[in-house]
XYZ file of C-alpha atoms in Angstrom:
346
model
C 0.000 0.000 0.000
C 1.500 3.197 -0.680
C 2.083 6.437 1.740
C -0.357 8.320 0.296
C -3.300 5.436 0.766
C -1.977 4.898 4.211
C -2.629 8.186 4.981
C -5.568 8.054 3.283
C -6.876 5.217 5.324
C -5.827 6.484 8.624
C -7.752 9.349 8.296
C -10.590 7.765 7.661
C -10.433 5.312 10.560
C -10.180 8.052 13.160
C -12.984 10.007 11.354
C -14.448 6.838 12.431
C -14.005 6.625 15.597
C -14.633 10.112 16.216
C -17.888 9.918 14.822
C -18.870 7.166 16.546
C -17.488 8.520 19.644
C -19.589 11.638 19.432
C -22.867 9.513 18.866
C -22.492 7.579 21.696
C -21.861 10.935 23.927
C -24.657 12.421 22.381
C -27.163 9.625 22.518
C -26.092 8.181 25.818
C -24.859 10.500 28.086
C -25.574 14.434 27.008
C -28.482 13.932 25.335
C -29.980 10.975 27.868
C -29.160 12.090 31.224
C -31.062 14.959 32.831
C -27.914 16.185 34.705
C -25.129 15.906 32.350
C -26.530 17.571 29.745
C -26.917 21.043 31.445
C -23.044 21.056 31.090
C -23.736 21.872 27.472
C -23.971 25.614 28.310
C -20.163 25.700 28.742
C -20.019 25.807 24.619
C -19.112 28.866 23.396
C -21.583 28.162 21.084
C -24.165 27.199 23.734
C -23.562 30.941 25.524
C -26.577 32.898 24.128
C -28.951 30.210 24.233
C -31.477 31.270 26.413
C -31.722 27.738 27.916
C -28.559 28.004 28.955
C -29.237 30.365 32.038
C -31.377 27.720 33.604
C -28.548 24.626 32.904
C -25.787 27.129 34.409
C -27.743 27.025 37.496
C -28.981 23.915 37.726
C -24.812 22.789 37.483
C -24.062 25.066 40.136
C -26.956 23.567 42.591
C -24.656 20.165 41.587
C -21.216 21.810 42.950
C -20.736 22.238 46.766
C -20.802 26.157 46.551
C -22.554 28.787 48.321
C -23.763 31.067 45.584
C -26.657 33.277 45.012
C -28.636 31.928 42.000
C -29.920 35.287 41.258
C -26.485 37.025 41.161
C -25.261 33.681 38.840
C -28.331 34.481 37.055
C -27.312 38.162 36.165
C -24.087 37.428 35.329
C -24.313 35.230 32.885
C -27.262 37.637 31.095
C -24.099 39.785 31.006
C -22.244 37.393 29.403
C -24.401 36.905 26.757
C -24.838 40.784 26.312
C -21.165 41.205 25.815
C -20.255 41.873 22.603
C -16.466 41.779 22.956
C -16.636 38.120 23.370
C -15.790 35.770 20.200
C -18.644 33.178 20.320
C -17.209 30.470 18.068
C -18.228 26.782 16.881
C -14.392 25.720 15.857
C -14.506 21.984 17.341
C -10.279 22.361 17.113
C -10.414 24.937 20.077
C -10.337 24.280 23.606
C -12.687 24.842 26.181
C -10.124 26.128 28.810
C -9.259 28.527 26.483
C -12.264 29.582 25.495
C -13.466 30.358 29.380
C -9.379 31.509 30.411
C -10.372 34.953 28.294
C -13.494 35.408 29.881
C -11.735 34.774 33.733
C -9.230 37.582 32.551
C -12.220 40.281 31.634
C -11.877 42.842 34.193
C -14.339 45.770 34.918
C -13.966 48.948 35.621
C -11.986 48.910 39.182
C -9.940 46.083 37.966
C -11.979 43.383 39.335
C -13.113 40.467 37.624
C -16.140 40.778 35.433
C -17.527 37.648 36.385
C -16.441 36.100 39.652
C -19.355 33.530 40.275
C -19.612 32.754 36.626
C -15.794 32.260 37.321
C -15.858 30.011 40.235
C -18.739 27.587 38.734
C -17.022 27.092 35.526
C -13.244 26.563 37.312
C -14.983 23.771 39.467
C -16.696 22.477 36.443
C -13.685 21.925 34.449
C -11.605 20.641 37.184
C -13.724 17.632 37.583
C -11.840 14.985 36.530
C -12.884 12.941 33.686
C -10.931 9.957 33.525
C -8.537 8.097 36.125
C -5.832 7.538 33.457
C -4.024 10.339 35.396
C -4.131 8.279 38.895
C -3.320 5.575 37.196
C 0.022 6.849 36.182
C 0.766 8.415 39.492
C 0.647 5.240 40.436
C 2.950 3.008 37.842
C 5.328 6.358 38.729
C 5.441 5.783 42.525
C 5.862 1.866 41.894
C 8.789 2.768 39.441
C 10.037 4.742 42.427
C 10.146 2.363 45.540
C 11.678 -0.299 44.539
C 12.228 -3.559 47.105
C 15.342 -1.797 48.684
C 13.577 1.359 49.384
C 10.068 0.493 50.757
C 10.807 2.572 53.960
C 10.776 5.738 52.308
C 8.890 8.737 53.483
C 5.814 9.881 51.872
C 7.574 13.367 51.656
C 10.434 11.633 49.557
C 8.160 10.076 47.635
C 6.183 12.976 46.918
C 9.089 15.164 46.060
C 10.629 12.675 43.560
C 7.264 12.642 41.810
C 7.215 16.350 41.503
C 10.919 16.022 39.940
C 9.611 13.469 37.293
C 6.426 15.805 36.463
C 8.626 19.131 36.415
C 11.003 16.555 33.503
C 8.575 15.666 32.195
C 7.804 19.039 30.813
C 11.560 19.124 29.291
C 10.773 16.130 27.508
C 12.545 14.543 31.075
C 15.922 16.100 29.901
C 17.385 17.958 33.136
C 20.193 19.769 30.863
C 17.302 21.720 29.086
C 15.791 23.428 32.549
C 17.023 26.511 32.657
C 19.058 27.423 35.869
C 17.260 31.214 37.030
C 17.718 32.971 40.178
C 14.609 31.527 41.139
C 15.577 28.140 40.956
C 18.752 28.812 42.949
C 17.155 30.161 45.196
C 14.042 27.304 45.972
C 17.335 25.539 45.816
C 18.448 26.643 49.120
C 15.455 27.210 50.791
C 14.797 23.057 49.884
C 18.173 22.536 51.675
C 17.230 24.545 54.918
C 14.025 23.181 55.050
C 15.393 19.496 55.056
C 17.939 20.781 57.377
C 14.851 21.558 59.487
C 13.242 18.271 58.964
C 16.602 16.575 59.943
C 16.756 18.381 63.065
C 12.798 18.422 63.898
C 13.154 14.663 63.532
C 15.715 14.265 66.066
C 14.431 16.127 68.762
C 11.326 13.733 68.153
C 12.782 10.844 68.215
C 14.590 11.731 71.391
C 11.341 12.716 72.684
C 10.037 9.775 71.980
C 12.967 7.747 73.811
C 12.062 10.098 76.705
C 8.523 9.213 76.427
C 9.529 5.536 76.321
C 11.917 5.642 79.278
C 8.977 7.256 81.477
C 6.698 4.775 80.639
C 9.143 2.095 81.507
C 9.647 4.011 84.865
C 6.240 3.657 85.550
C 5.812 0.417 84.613
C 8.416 -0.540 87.053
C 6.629 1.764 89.649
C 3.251 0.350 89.016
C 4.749 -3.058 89.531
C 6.709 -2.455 92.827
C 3.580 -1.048 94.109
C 1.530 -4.171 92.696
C 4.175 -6.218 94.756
C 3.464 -4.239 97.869
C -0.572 -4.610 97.610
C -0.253 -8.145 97.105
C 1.981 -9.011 100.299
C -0.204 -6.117 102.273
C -3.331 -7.971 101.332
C -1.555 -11.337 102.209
C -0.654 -9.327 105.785
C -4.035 -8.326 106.319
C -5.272 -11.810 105.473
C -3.219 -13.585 108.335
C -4.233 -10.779 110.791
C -7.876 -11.405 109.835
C -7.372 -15.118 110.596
C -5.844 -14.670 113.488
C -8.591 -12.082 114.896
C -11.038 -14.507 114.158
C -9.234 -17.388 115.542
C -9.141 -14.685 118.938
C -12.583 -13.881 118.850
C -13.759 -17.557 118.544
C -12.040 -18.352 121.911
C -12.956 -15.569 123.224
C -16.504 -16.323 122.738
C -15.977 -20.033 123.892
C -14.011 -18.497 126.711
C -16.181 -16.048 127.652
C -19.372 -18.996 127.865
C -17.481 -21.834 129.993
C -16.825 -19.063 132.601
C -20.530 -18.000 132.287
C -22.069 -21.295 132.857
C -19.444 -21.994 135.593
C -19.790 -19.291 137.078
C -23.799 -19.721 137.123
C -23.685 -23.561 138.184
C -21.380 -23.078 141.279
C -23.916 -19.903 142.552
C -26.785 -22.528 141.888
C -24.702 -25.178 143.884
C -23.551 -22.839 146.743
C -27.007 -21.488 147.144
C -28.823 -25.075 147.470
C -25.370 -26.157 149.578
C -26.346 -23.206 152.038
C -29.926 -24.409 152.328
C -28.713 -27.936 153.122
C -25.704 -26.809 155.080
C -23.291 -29.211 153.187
C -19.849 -27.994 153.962
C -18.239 -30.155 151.298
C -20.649 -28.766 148.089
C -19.955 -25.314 149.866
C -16.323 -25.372 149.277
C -16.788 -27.217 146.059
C -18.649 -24.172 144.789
C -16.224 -21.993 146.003
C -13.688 -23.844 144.194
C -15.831 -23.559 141.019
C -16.144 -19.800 141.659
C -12.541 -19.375 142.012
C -12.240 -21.481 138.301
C -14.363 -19.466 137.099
C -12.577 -16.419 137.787
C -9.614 -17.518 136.249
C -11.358 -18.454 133.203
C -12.590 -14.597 133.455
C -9.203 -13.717 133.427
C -8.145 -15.477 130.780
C -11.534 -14.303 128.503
C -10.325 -10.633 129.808
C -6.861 -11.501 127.806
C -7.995 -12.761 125.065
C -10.446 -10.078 124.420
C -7.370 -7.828 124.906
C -5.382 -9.574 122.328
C -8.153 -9.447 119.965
C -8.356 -5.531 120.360
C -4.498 -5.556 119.642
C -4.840 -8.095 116.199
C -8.125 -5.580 115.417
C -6.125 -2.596 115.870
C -2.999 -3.980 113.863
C -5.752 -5.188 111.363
C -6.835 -1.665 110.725
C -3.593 0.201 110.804
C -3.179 -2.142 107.844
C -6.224 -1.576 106.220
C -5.504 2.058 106.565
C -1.625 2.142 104.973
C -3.316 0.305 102.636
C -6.146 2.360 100.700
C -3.323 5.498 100.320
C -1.145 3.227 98.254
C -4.230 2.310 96.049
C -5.304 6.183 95.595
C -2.049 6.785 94.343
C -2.063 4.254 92.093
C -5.259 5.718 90.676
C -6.768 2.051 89.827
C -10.288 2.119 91.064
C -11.021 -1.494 89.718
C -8.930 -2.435 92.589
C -10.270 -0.616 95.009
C -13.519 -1.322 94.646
C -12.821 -5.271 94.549
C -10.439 -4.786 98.677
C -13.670 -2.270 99.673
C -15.982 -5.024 99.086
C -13.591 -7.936 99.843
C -13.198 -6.425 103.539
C -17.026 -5.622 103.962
C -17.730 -9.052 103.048
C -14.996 -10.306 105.753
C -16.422 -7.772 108.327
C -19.739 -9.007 108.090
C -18.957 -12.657 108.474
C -17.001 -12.039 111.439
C -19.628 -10.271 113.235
């Protein structure tokens, strides 16, 4: 086949696919759907149509923006009033272009002409139509970290990927940027800063190590103190057993001097009646028992006060420790632990 059917053929193949391209836009997404056909109004060619007023605003109720419909409204009427404006139906020119002269149009104090018409188009054409973009960020960024560099930062990252998109733009040829004043001096100020970031890194890592070193310190604390609960619980355990063991003899104590003491005045009172001399001084023996078993119960009830008042120093070094600890779990579970042991030894 020669060049000039080659050629030939070519251009009819992407007249093709243009064509069909355009159909299929037309037919099933601008011409079908009720919202993306109102962005039609952004043709030049659309501009003075008078339907395009109500699409402009129904793509600006789309956009998250806090405008005025009524001021949109009379903007764009002045848009389509001004006569300056080229309105043109050139499929070869751009859109961008098209709406970058009317962003420039200032009025009279130097202001732009049409700042919401501005700020609804600009969001409009910075939607994204495609992911092809992301896509490449990506296959970029995988180029980059390769297995012996998959701890770098995401601030390396990112400024390697704006060095490959600032090449790219020299066809990725570094010898053709040329070297300004400016450059040198983003230059520098890229140095200091990541002198800055070399420094603000080191005072947080030894901040961190600081942080560490406290919480170790604490951890040792909490544990030493843990240690001293435990064999202070295990203290006041033994005194509670022995305080109970006390008060149980007591109690038994306390009742064999009772009844002994109330069967020898029953026996010395019916010895009296009968005048038996030898159940007289067996009574008074009895008595004289049971005074010594008063004694005794008077001893025992005296060593219980000293076990109960160990018992509650105890008890009493005890709950400080746990309120500096600050762990109320455990507190609650001793508070009810010693109620419970309270009650059952009344």
């Amino acid at each position: 086949m020669k060049d000039l059917d080659q050629l030939h053929f070519k251009t009819n193949v992407r007249d093709h696919f243009i064509a069909a391209a355009t159909h299929l836009l037309n037919k099933t997404i601008i011409a079908s759907s009720a919202t993306t056909k109102h962005f039609k109004c952004l043709k030049p060619e659309e501009r003075k149509e008078e339907k395009s007023i109500r699409s402009i605003i129904k793509v600006a109720r789309l956009l998250p923006l806090k405008i005025s419909e009524t001021a949109l409204s009379d903007e764009w009427l002045l848009l389509q009033l001004d006569s300056n404006l080229i309105t043109t139906s050139n499929n070869s020119s751009r859109i961008d272009c098209y709406w970058n002269n009317i962003f420039n149009i200032k009025n009279a104090i130097n202001e732009c002409k049409y700042p919401l018409i501005t700020k609804v188009v600009k969001a409009v054409l910075s939607l994204s139509h495609g992911s092809a973009s992301v896509e490449r960020g990506f296959s970029i960024s995988g180029q980059i970290i390769t297995p012996d560099k998959v701890r770098m930062k995401v601030k390396t990252l990112n400024a390697k990927l704006n060095i490959k998109s600032a090449l790219r733009a020299y066809g990725g040829k570094a010898e053709l940027i040329p070297i300004t004043r400016e450059l040198l001096t983003e230059a520098h100020f890229a140095y200091r800063k990541y002198k800055s970031n070399l420094e603000e890194e080191k005072r947080t890592a030894e901040r961190k190590e600081i942080e560490k070193k406290d919480i170790e310190e604490e951890k040792k604390r909490n544990q030493l103190l843990n240690e001293q609960l435990v064999k202070s619980q295990k203290d006041i355990k033994i005194l509670e057993d022995k305080y109970k063991e006390a008060k149980k003899n007591e109690v038994s104590q306390k009742n064999v001097a009772e009844k002994m003491i109330e069967e020898a005045n029953l026996r010395l009172k019916n010895a009296v009646k009968k005048k038996e001399f030898n159940e007289i001084q067996i009574a008074q023996a009895m008595l004289e028992g049971a005074q010594t078993l008063h004694k005794e119960y008077k001893l025992k009830e005296e060593a219980s006060a000293v076990i109960k008042k160990k018992l509650k120093k105890g008890k009493t070094t005890l709950f400080p420790r746990l309120s500096k600890k600050n762990n109320a779990k455990i507190k609650i579970y001793f508070v009810f632990s010693y109620f419970y042991l309270f009650v059952t030894l009344l």
